[in-house]
Amino acid sequence: MNTAPALQQFEEIANRYLLELESFSMEQLKRQPSEDEWSLGQMYQHLINSALYMHLRNLEQCLTQSEDPASSAGEKTKEGAAIFDQGGFPPIRIQVPPSPQYTPQQPDSKEQLIEGLNAVIRRMKEVEPMLEKASAQNTAAHPRFGGLHAKEWFLLIEMHYRHHLLQMDRLKKRLESKEIL
């Protein structure tokens, strides 16, 4: 499982997010299409926070675990196996009910989002060379996909960013249609 192509793909997607960010005002970034839908800014925050505080944290946990099978989170779920077999999420909308734990805050500034995306890019570049020696026995639990090893956590970040391109395109269309009216 070679992670270099995933890193390259991730960088291309993250750079697209950075480029797209230039075309939005803060008002547009904070505009929610409806009460129960995220704004573009919240989607950006979600991508940054999930990568930095969940995916990369679990990846690092896998890298530092002992070879003790008791410290492993076990096997992937059927859903987790399907995501990795397909190489990505299905092109469907996944909506999680709003909650204080899951719903991202609105961004304070574009700079905050730029810094966050650049931090994820930097961490991905730093961690990718370490994955060659990562044991597939060391796993950390994902809430829906079960036990994932370090390389899978890494690949999941690219898949997650790629999946949210659909949401970004949908939100951009909603913004454009409202501005025409």
N, CA and C of each residue as an Amber inpcrd file, in Angstrom:
protein
   543
   0.8570000  -1.1770000   0.0000000   0.0000000   0.0000000   0.0000000
   0.9020000   1.2390000   0.0000000   1.0550000   1.8280000  -1.1730000
   1.9190000   3.0020000  -1.3400000   1.1320000   4.2710000  -1.0080000
   1.6530000   5.0730000  -0.1020000   0.9450000   6.2770000   0.3370000
   1.3730000   7.5420000  -0.4140000   2.4570000   7.4850000  -1.1760000
   2.9310000   8.6750000  -1.8990000   1.8830000   9.2130000  -2.8800000
   1.2200000   8.3610000  -3.6760000   0.1790000   8.8990000  -4.5730000
  -0.9800000   9.5500000  -3.8020000  -1.3270000   8.9880000  -2.6520000
  -2.4020000   9.5740000  -1.8400000  -1.9910000  10.9410000  -1.3150000
  -0.7230000  11.0880000  -0.9510000  -0.2310000  12.3850000  -0.4880000
  -0.3160000  13.4060000  -1.6230000   0.0990000  13.0160000  -2.8100000
   0.0440000  13.9230000  -3.9570000  -1.4050000  14.3230000  -4.2480000
  -2.3030000  13.3380000  -4.2530000  -3.7310000  13.6020000  -4.4990000
  -4.2840000  14.5280000  -3.4140000  -3.9180000  14.2580000  -2.1550000
  -4.3790000  15.0940000  -1.0580000  -3.9170000  16.5370000  -1.2420000
  -2.6360000  16.7170000  -1.5780000  -2.1070000  18.0740000  -1.7720000
  -2.8560000  18.8110000  -2.8790000  -3.1760000  18.1160000  -3.9580000
  -3.9280000  18.7360000  -5.0570000  -5.3070000  19.1820000  -4.5780000
  -5.9740000  18.3280000  -3.8080000  -7.3130000  18.6590000  -3.3060000
  -7.2320000  19.8030000  -2.3030000  -6.2890000  19.7330000  -1.3710000
  -6.1430000  20.7920000  -0.3650000  -5.8180000  22.1190000  -1.0400000
  -4.9990000  22.0920000  -2.0710000  -4.6770000  23.3210000  -2.7980000
  -5.8940000  23.8530000  -3.5500000  -6.7680000  22.9590000  -4.0070000
  -8.0210000  23.4170000  -4.6180000  -8.8730000  24.1370000  -3.5680000
  -8.9530000  23.5660000  -2.3580000  -9.6950000  24.2390000  -1.2860000
  -9.1040000  25.6260000  -1.0120000  -7.7850000  25.7190000  -0.9780000
  -7.1380000  27.0150000  -0.7470000  -7.4510000  28.0000000  -1.8690000
  -7.3930000  27.5360000  -3.1010000  -7.6830000  28.3900000  -4.2600000
  -9.1370000  28.8520000  -4.2410000 -10.0480000  27.9310000  -3.9620000
 -11.4810000  28.2720000  -3.9130000 -11.7480000  29.2980000  -2.8180000
 -11.0390000  29.1950000  -1.7260000 -11.2300000  30.0780000  -0.5760000
 -11.0600000  31.5400000  -0.9650000 -10.1530000  31.8050000  -1.9080000
  -9.8880000  33.1770000  -2.3460000 -11.1350000  33.8590000  -2.9100000
 -12.0310000  33.0810000  -3.5140000 -13.1860000  33.6800000  -4.1920000
 -14.3720000  33.9590000  -3.2680000 -14.2890000  33.5780000  -2.0080000
 -15.4090000  33.7730000  -1.0870000 -15.1580000  34.9310000  -0.1350000
 -16.2140000  35.6950000   0.1260000 -16.1580000  36.7080000   1.1820000
 -16.4500000  35.9900000   2.5060000 -16.1670000  36.6540000   3.6230000
 -16.4800000  36.0600000   4.9280000 -17.9920000  35.8590000   5.0630000
 -18.7680000  36.7830000   4.5120000 -20.2330000  36.6400000   4.5660000
 -20.6520000  35.3580000   3.8470000 -20.0770000  35.1060000   2.6750000
 -20.4040000  33.8880000   1.9310000 -19.9520000  32.6470000   2.6930000
 -18.7730000  32.7130000   3.3000000 -18.2570000  31.5530000   4.0360000
 -19.1220000  31.2070000   5.2380000 -19.7950000  32.1990000   5.8080000
 -20.6070000  31.9630000   7.0000000 -22.0900000  31.7330000   6.7020000
 -22.4950000  31.8870000   5.4430000 -23.9080000  31.7470000   5.0830000
 -24.3140000  30.2660000   5.0560000 -25.2890000  29.9390000   5.8830000
 -25.8140000  28.5740000   5.9160000 -27.0360000  28.5000000   5.0090000
 -27.0930000  27.5080000   4.1180000 -28.2420000  27.3780000   3.2170000
 -29.5580000  27.1760000   3.9760000 -29.4770000  26.5110000   5.1240000
 -30.6420000  26.3160000   5.9880000 -30.1330000  26.1190000   7.4080000
 -31.0560000  26.1040000   8.3450000 -30.6870000  26.0210000   9.7600000
 -29.8950000  24.7540000  10.0930000 -30.2070000  23.6700000   9.3960000
 -29.5470000  22.3970000   9.7210000 -28.4420000  22.0140000   8.7370000
 -27.9950000  22.9710000   7.9090000 -26.8930000  22.7090000   6.9800000
 -25.7030000  23.5850000   7.3290000 -24.5150000  23.0320000   7.0910000
 -23.2890000  23.7860000   7.3500000 -23.0500000  24.8310000   6.2850000
 -22.3710000  25.8800000   6.6940000 -21.8600000  26.8710000   5.7490000
 -20.5730000  26.3170000   5.1340000 -20.0810000  26.9900000   4.1080000
 -18.7800000  26.6140000   3.5440000 -17.6890000  26.7050000   4.5950000
 -17.7410000  27.7690000   5.3950000 -16.7400000  27.9410000   6.4450000
 -16.7600000  26.8070000   7.4540000 -17.9500000  26.3480000   7.8250000
 -18.0560000  25.2170000   8.7490000 -17.5150000  23.9370000   8.1100000
 -17.7630000  23.7650000   6.8040000 -17.2290000  22.5990000   6.1090000
 -15.6980000  22.6290000   6.1270000 -15.1190000  23.8010000   5.8660000
 -13.6560000  23.9390000   5.9390000 -13.1670000  23.6030000   7.3480000
 -13.8400000  24.1420000   8.3650000 -13.4500000  23.8740000   9.7560000
 -13.5170000  22.3710000  10.0420000 -14.5580000  21.7200000   9.5480000
 -14.7230000  20.2780000   9.7410000 -13.5550000  19.5090000   9.1380000
 -13.1710000  19.8610000   7.9260000 -12.0510000  19.1760000   7.2670000
 -10.7540000  19.3540000   8.0520000 -10.5100000  20.5740000   8.4820000
  -9.2780000  20.8730000   9.2290000  -9.2820000  20.1480000  10.5690000
 -10.3680000  20.3110000  11.3250000 -10.4360000  19.7240000  12.6690000
 -10.4160000  18.2060000  12.6450000 -11.1540000  17.6000000  11.7220000
 -11.1760000  16.1270000  11.6840000  -9.7960000  15.5830000  11.3250000
  -9.0900000  16.2480000  10.4050000  -7.7510000  15.7770000  10.0330000
  -6.7690000  15.9540000  11.1910000  -6.7390000  17.1510000  11.7860000
  -5.7500000  17.4320000  12.8280000  -6.0510000  16.7250000  14.1490000
  -7.3100000  16.7010000  14.5440000  -7.6460000  16.2560000  15.8980000
  -8.2430000  14.8620000  15.9930000  -8.5260000  14.2440000  14.8320000
  -9.0030000  12.8610000  14.8670000  -8.1050000  11.9690000  14.0200000
  -8.1010000  12.2070000  12.7100000  -7.3760000  11.3090000  11.8050000
  -5.8780000  11.2510000  12.1040000  -5.2250000  12.4000000  12.1310000
  -3.7750000  12.4080000  12.3710000  -3.4360000  11.9780000  13.7950000
  -4.2700000  12.3240000  14.7430000  -4.0330000  11.8970000  16.1270000
  -4.1020000  10.3600000  16.2290000  -5.0970000   9.7660000  15.5740000
  -5.2070000   8.3050000  15.6000000  -4.0890000   7.6420000  14.8110000
  -3.6960000   8.2550000  13.7080000  -2.5610000   7.7550000  12.9300000
  -1.3140000   7.7200000  13.8110000  -1.0550000   8.8040000  14.5180000
   0.1230000   8.8720000  15.3860000   0.0370000   7.8550000  16.5280000
  -1.1610000   7.6320000  17.0270000  -1.3490000   6.6080000  18.0630000
  -0.9540000   5.2370000  17.5120000  -1.3390000   4.9540000  16.2940000
  -0.9790000   3.6750000  15.6610000   0.5340000   3.5500000  15.4940000
   1.1980000   4.6470000  15.1850000   2.6470000   4.6190000  14.9900000
   3.4040000   4.3860000  16.2960000   2.8200000   4.8040000  17.4080000
   3.5330000   4.7030000  18.6900000   3.0910000   3.5180000  19.5430000
   2.0850000   2.7720000  19.1010000   1.6200000   1.6130000  19.8600000
   2.6790000   0.5280000  19.9000000   2.6250000  -0.2510000  20.9590000
   3.4780000  -1.4340000  21.0250000   2.8540000  -2.4980000  20.1250000
   3.5350000  -3.5740000  19.9550000   3.0080000  -4.6700000  19.1320000
   2.0220000  -5.5340000  19.9150000   1.6520000  -5.1190000  21.1010000
   0.7230000  -5.8510000  21.9440000  -0.6650000  -5.8500000  21.3000000
  -1.1820000  -7.0250000  20.9240000  -2.4940000  -7.0790000  20.2760000
  -3.6130000  -6.5000000  21.1510000  -3.4270000  -6.4770000  22.4500000
  -4.4550000  -5.9420000  23.3450000  -4.6250000  -4.4360000  23.1670000
  -3.6020000  -3.7630000  22.6220000  -3.7120000  -2.3190000  22.4290000
  -4.3450000  -1.9750000  21.0800000  -4.7010000  -2.9760000  20.3200000
  -5.3040000  -2.7710000  19.0150000  -6.8160000  -2.5900000  19.1380000
  -7.3970000  -1.8480000  18.1820000  -8.8400000  -1.5920000  18.1860000
  -9.6130000  -2.6530000  17.4090000  -8.9400000  -3.6510000  16.9020000
  -9.6390000  -4.7310000  16.1990000  -9.7790000  -4.4960000  14.7100000
 -10.7850000  -5.1470000  14.1540000 -10.9940000  -5.1790000  12.7010000
 -11.8450000  -4.0130000  12.2140000 -11.7620000  -3.7910000  10.8970000
 -12.6440000  -2.8280000  10.2520000 -14.0640000  -3.3870000  10.2260000
 -15.0280000  -2.4920000  10.2180000 -16.4210000  -2.8920000  10.0280000
 -16.6320000  -3.1920000   8.5430000 -17.7860000  -3.7450000   8.2010000
 -18.1090000  -3.9850000   6.7830000 -18.1080000  -2.6650000   6.0170000
 -18.6510000  -1.6230000   6.6420000 -18.6880000  -0.3100000   6.0030000
 -17.2630000   0.2200000   5.7950000 -16.4080000   0.0370000   6.7940000
 -15.0200000   0.4640000   6.6760000 -14.2910000  -0.2810000   5.5700000
 -14.4880000  -1.5910000   5.5140000 -13.8530000  -2.3910000   4.4600000
 -14.3300000  -1.9370000   3.0780000 -15.6210000  -1.6280000   2.9560000
 -16.1710000  -1.2020000   1.6640000 -15.5620000   0.1230000   1.2130000
 -15.3900000   1.0620000   2.1350000 -14.8110000   2.3690000   1.7960000
 -13.3950000   2.1860000   1.2270000 -12.6150000   1.3210000   1.8730000
 -11.2350000   1.1150000   1.4100000 -11.1860000   0.2660000   0.1470000
 -12.1000000  -0.6920000  -0.0090000 -12.1600000  -1.4740000  -1.2490000
 -12.5010000  -0.5780000  -2.4400000 -13.4070000   0.3860000  -2.2140000
 -13.8360000   1.2980000  -3.2880000 -12.8480000   2.4460000  -3.4950000
 -11.9820000   2.6640000  -2.5150000 -11.0220000   3.7610000  -2.6110000
 -11.6280000   5.1270000  -2.3520000 -12.7950000   5.1540000  -1.7070000
 -13.4190000   6.4310000  -1.3900000 -14.8430000   6.2440000  -0.9150000
 -15.4360000   7.3620000  -0.5350000 -16.8210000   7.3540000  -0.0800000
 -17.7480000   7.3220000  -1.2860000 -18.9370000   6.7360000  -1.1420000
 -19.8910000   6.8000000  -2.2500000 -20.3140000   8.2610000  -2.4620000
 -20.6700000   8.6330000  -3.6790000 -21.0090000  10.0320000  -3.9670000
 -22.4090000  10.4140000  -3.4740000 -22.6360000  10.1810000  -2.1920000
 -23.9240000  10.5090000  -1.5920000 -23.7170000  11.5060000  -0.4640000
 -24.7790000  12.2020000  -0.1440000 -24.7240000  13.1770000   0.9380000
 -24.8480000  12.4400000   2.2700000 -23.9090000  12.7040000   3.1590000
 -23.9280000  12.1010000   4.4910000 -24.2160000  13.2340000   5.4630000
 -25.3740000  13.1680000   6.1160000 -25.7350000  14.2500000   7.0190000
 -25.8390000  13.7060000   8.4400000 -25.0620000  14.3160000   9.3200000
 -25.0740000  13.9530000  10.7330000 -25.9400000  14.9800000  11.4550000
 -26.8070000  14.5370000  12.3600000 -27.6430000  15.5180000  13.0680000
 -26.7840000  16.5550000  13.8030000 -27.2180000  17.8250000  13.8040000
 -26.4490000  18.8640000  14.4910000 -26.2540000  18.5240000  15.9710000
 -25.0500000  18.7940000  16.4610000 -24.7530000  18.5770000  17.8740000
 -23.5640000  19.4450000  18.2580000 -23.4810000  19.8440000  19.5360000
 -22.3410000  20.6800000  19.9560000 -20.9920000  19.9840000  19.7460000
 -20.9480000  18.6630000  19.8470000 -19.6880000  17.9230000  19.6960000
 -19.2530000  17.8240000  18.2380000 -20.2150000  17.7680000  17.3100000
 -19.8780000  17.4770000  15.9180000 -19.9700000  18.6990000  15.0020000
 -20.9200000  19.5820000  15.2530000 -21.1200000  20.7270000  14.3750000
 -19.9780000  21.7330000  14.5540000 -19.2390000  22.0090000  13.4690000
 -18.1070000  22.9460000  13.5850000 -18.5680000  24.3830000  13.7880000
 -17.7230000  25.1550000  14.4420000 -17.9740000  26.5880000  14.6230000
 -17.7530000  27.3070000  13.2940000 -18.3450000  28.4810000  13.1730000
 -18.0710000  29.3280000  12.0160000 -16.6250000  29.8230000  12.1410000
 -15.9230000  29.9930000  11.0270000 -14.5470000  30.5060000  11.1050000
 -14.5310000  31.9740000  11.5120000 -13.4380000  32.3810000  12.1480000
 -13.2550000  33.7870000  12.5180000 -12.7310000  34.5990000  11.3460000
 -11.9550000  33.9400000  10.4820000 -11.3470000  34.6540000   9.3620000
 -10.9050000  33.6600000   8.2900000 -10.6600000  34.1900000   7.0950000
 -10.0940000  33.3570000   6.0290000  -8.7040000  32.8810000   6.4270000
  -7.9570000  33.7610000   7.1000000  -6.5910000  33.4200000   7.5140000
  -6.5950000  32.1780000   8.4070000  -7.6010000  32.0820000   9.2880000
  -7.7290000  30.9110000  10.1610000  -7.8640000  29.6330000   9.3240000
  -8.6630000  29.6960000   8.2650000  -8.8690000  28.5300000   7.3970000
  -7.6090000  28.2200000   6.5920000  -6.9540000  29.2630000   6.0920000
  -5.7180000  29.0770000   5.3270000  -4.6530000  28.4310000   6.2180000
  -4.4910000  28.9600000   7.4270000  -3.5110000  28.3920000   8.3690000
  -3.8550000  26.9430000   8.7030000  -5.1390000  26.6590000   8.9030000
  -5.5590000  25.2940000   9.2230000  -5.2660000  24.3240000   8.0880000
  -5.6270000  24.7010000   6.8640000  -5.3510000  23.8300000   5.7120000
  -3.8530000  23.6290000   5.5370000  -3.0910000  24.6960000   5.6780000
  -1.6370000  24.5630000   5.5490000  -1.0500000  23.6900000   6.6530000
  -1.6150000  23.7380000   7.8500000  -1.1560000  22.8740000   8.9430000
  -1.4200000  21.4060000   8.6080000  -2.5740000  21.1210000   8.0130000
  -2.8820000  19.7320000   7.6300000  -1.9170000  19.2740000   6.5370000
  -1.6900000  20.1040000   5.5380000  -0.7540000  19.7590000   4.4550000
   0.6330000  19.4630000   5.0440000   1.0820000  20.3420000   5.9220000
   2.4030000  20.1800000   6.5510000   2.4850000  18.8600000   7.3330000
   1.4620000  18.5660000   8.1320000   1.4620000  17.3310000   8.9340000
   1.4170000  16.0950000   8.0260000   0.6640000  16.1540000   6.9570000
   0.5900000  15.0200000   6.0320000   1.9610000  14.7500000   5.4110000
   2.6740000  15.8030000   5.0370000   4.0100000  15.6460000   4.4610000
   4.9940000  15.0990000   5.4940000   4.8510000  15.5330000   6.7440000
   5.7550000  15.0680000   7.7940000   5.5290000  13.5920000   8.1340000
   4.2940000  13.1750000   8.1480000   3.9820000  11.8310000   8.6230000
   4.1020000  10.7630000   7.5250000   3.9340000  11.1470000   6.2820000
   3.9220000  10.1540000   5.1910000   5.1760000   9.2760000   5.1600000
   6.4000000   9.8170000   5.3190000   7.5740000   8.9360000   5.2980000
   7.5990000   7.9120000   6.4430000   6.9250000   8.1910000   7.5350000
   6.9040000   7.2640000   8.6780000   6.0020000   6.0580000   8.4460000
   5.1380000   6.1430000   7.4590000   4.1380000   5.0950000   7.2540000
   4.7280000   3.8080000   6.6900000   5.8700000   3.9060000   6.0440000
   6.5050000   2.7270000   5.4520000   6.7570000   1.6420000   6.5000000
   7.1240000   2.0660000   7.7120000   7.4500000   1.1070000   8.7810000
   6.2640000   0.8190000   9.7020000   5.1180000   1.4000000   9.4160000
   3.9600000   1.2470000  10.3030000   3.4100000  -0.1680000  10.2580000
   3.1070000  -0.7020000  11.4130000   2.5390000  -2.0420000  11.5100000
   1.0280000  -2.0020000  11.2680000   0.5580000  -2.9200000  10.4590000
  -0.8820000  -3.0240000  10.2180000  -1.5970000  -3.6190000  11.4320000
  -0.8350000  -4.1420000  12.3860000  -1.4190000  -4.7130000  13.6090000
  -1.8740000  -3.6270000  14.5740000  -1.2570000  -2.4620000  14.5020000
  -1.5940000  -1.3650000  15.4090000  -2.7380000  -0.5570000  14.8190000
  -3.8780000  -0.6080000  15.4820000  -5.0470000   0.0900000  14.9760000
  -5.6410000   1.0040000  16.0400000  -6.4130000   1.9520000  15.5530000
  -7.1960000   2.8340000  16.4140000  -8.6170000   2.8400000  15.8690000
  -9.5780000   2.9080000  16.7580000 -10.9840000   2.7790000  16.3630000
 -11.5490000   4.0430000  15.7390000 -12.1720000   3.8630000  14.5860000
 -12.9790000   4.9080000  13.9580000 -14.4270000   4.6100000  14.3570000
 -15.2330000   5.6510000  14.6400000 -16.5980000   5.3860000  15.1160000
 -17.4870000   4.5870000  14.1630000 -17.2540000   4.6800000  12.8590000
 -18.0840000   3.9390000  11.8890000 -17.3340000   2.8440000  11.1590000
 -16.0160000   2.9870000  11.0290000 -15.2570000   2.0770000  10.1780000
 -14.4650000   1.0250000  10.9390000 -14.4860000   1.0760000  12.2650000
 -13.7730000   0.0850000  13.0750000 -12.2910000   0.3900000  13.1770000
 -11.5040000  -0.6490000  13.4290000 -10.0710000  -0.4950000  13.6390000
  -9.3250000  -0.2040000  12.3470000  -8.6580000   0.9450000  12.3060000
  -7.8650000   1.3290000  11.1420000  -6.4060000   1.4600000  11.5570000
  -5.5000000   0.9860000  10.6970000  -4.0660000   1.1560000  10.9780000
  -3.5900000   2.4920000  10.4050000  -2.3440000   2.8390000  10.6890000
  -1.8110000   4.1650000  10.3570000  -1.9870000   4.5250000   8.8810000
  -1.6830000   3.6170000   7.9780000  -1.8060000   3.9260000   6.5460000
  -3.2740000   4.1800000   6.1790000  -4.1840000   3.4240000   6.7990000
  -5.6030000   3.6290000   6.5000000  -6.0830000   4.9910000   7.0100000
  -5.6220000   5.3960000   8.1880000  -5.9750000   6.7270000   8.6880000
  -5.4680000   7.7940000   7.7250000  -4.2740000   7.6030000   7.1990000
  -3.6810000   8.5470000   6.2440000  -4.5340000   8.6110000   4.9740000
  -4.8630000   7.4510000   4.4290000  -5.6670000   7.3970000   3.2070000
  -7.0580000   7.9810000   3.4300000  -7.5900000   7.7780000   4.6220000
  -8.9210000   8.2910000   4.9410000  -8.9720000   9.8120000   4.8480000
  -7.8870000  10.4880000   5.2000000  -7.8660000  11.9530000   5.1210000
  -8.0560000  12.3940000   3.6750000  -7.3310000  11.7870000   2.7640000
  -7.4760000  12.1380000   1.3390000  -8.9000000  11.8310000   0.8720000
  -9.4340000  10.6720000   1.2310000 -10.7900000  10.2980000   0.8130000
 -11.8220000  11.2870000   1.3610000 -11.6360000  11.6990000   2.6080000
 -12.5550000  12.6210000   3.2650000 -12.5270000  13.9820000   2.5670000
 -11.3380000  14.4970000   2.2940000 -11.2270000  15.7810000   1.5920000
 -11.8350000  15.6740000   0.1910000 -11.5970000  14.5700000  -0.4870000
 -12.1560000  14.3820000  -1.8310000 -13.6810000  14.3350000  -1.7740000
 -14.2190000  13.6390000  -0.7900000 -15.6710000  13.5150000  -0.6430000
 -16.3240000  14.8890000  -0.4400000 -15.7170000  15.7540000   0.3580000
 -16.3150000  17.0540000   0.6490000 -16.2540000  18.0270000  -0.5240000
 -15.5340000  17.6780000  -1.5980000 -15.5830000  18.5080000  -2.8050000
 -17.0180000  18.5760000  -3.3370000 -17.7610000  17.4790000  -3.1790000
 -19.1630000  17.4500000  -3.6160000 -19.9810000  18.4670000  -2.8170000
 -19.7500000  18.5210000  -1.5020000 -20.4630000  19.4690000  -0.6550000
 -20.0830000  20.9030000  -1.0310000 -18.8100000  21.1340000  -1.2690000
 -18.3730000  22.4730000  -1.6470000 -19.0610000  22.9030000  -2.9430000
 -19.0940000  22.0260000  -3.9310000 -19.7300000  22.3750000  -5.2020000
 -21.2220000  22.6630000  -5.0140000 -21.8810000  21.8720000  -4.1850000
 -23.3070000  22.0750000  -3.9240000 -23.5360000  23.4200000  -3.2240000
 -22.7170000  23.7270000  -2.2170000 -22.8640000  24.9880000  -1.4920000
 -22.5480000  26.1920000  -2.3750000 -21.5550000  26.0560000  -3.2590000
 -21.2270000  27.1470000  -4.1890000 -22.4070000  27.4320000  -5.1110000
 -23.0440000  26.3830000  -5.6160000 -24.2070000  26.5610000  -6.4990000
 -25.3350000  27.2650000  -5.7620000 -25.5430000  26.8930000  -4.5040000
 -26.5890000  27.5480000  -3.6970000 -26.2550000  29.0310000  -3.5110000
 -24.9990000  29.3420000  -3.2560000 -24.5900000  30.7430000  -3.0930000
 -24.8180000  31.5190000  -4.3860000 -24.4160000  30.9250000  -5.5090000
 -24.5410000  31.5820000  -6.8090000 -26.0020000  31.8280000  -7.1440000
 -26.8630000  30.8630000  -6.8690000 -28.2810000  31.0190000  -7.2020000
 -28.9320000  32.0990000  -6.3480000 -28.5120000  32.2340000  -5.0900000
 -29.0730000  33.2700000  -4.2030000 -28.5960000  34.6560000  -4.6130000
 -27.3800000  34.7300000  -5.1600000 -26.8390000  36.0380000  -5.5240000
 -27.4040000  36.5310000  -6.8470000 -27.8980000  35.6320000  -7.6670000
 -28.5120000  36.0180000  -8.9410000 -29.8820000  36.6320000  -8.6640000
 -30.5720000  36.1060000  -7.6550000 -31.9350000  36.5660000  -7.3530000
 -31.9730000  37.9690000  -6.8190000
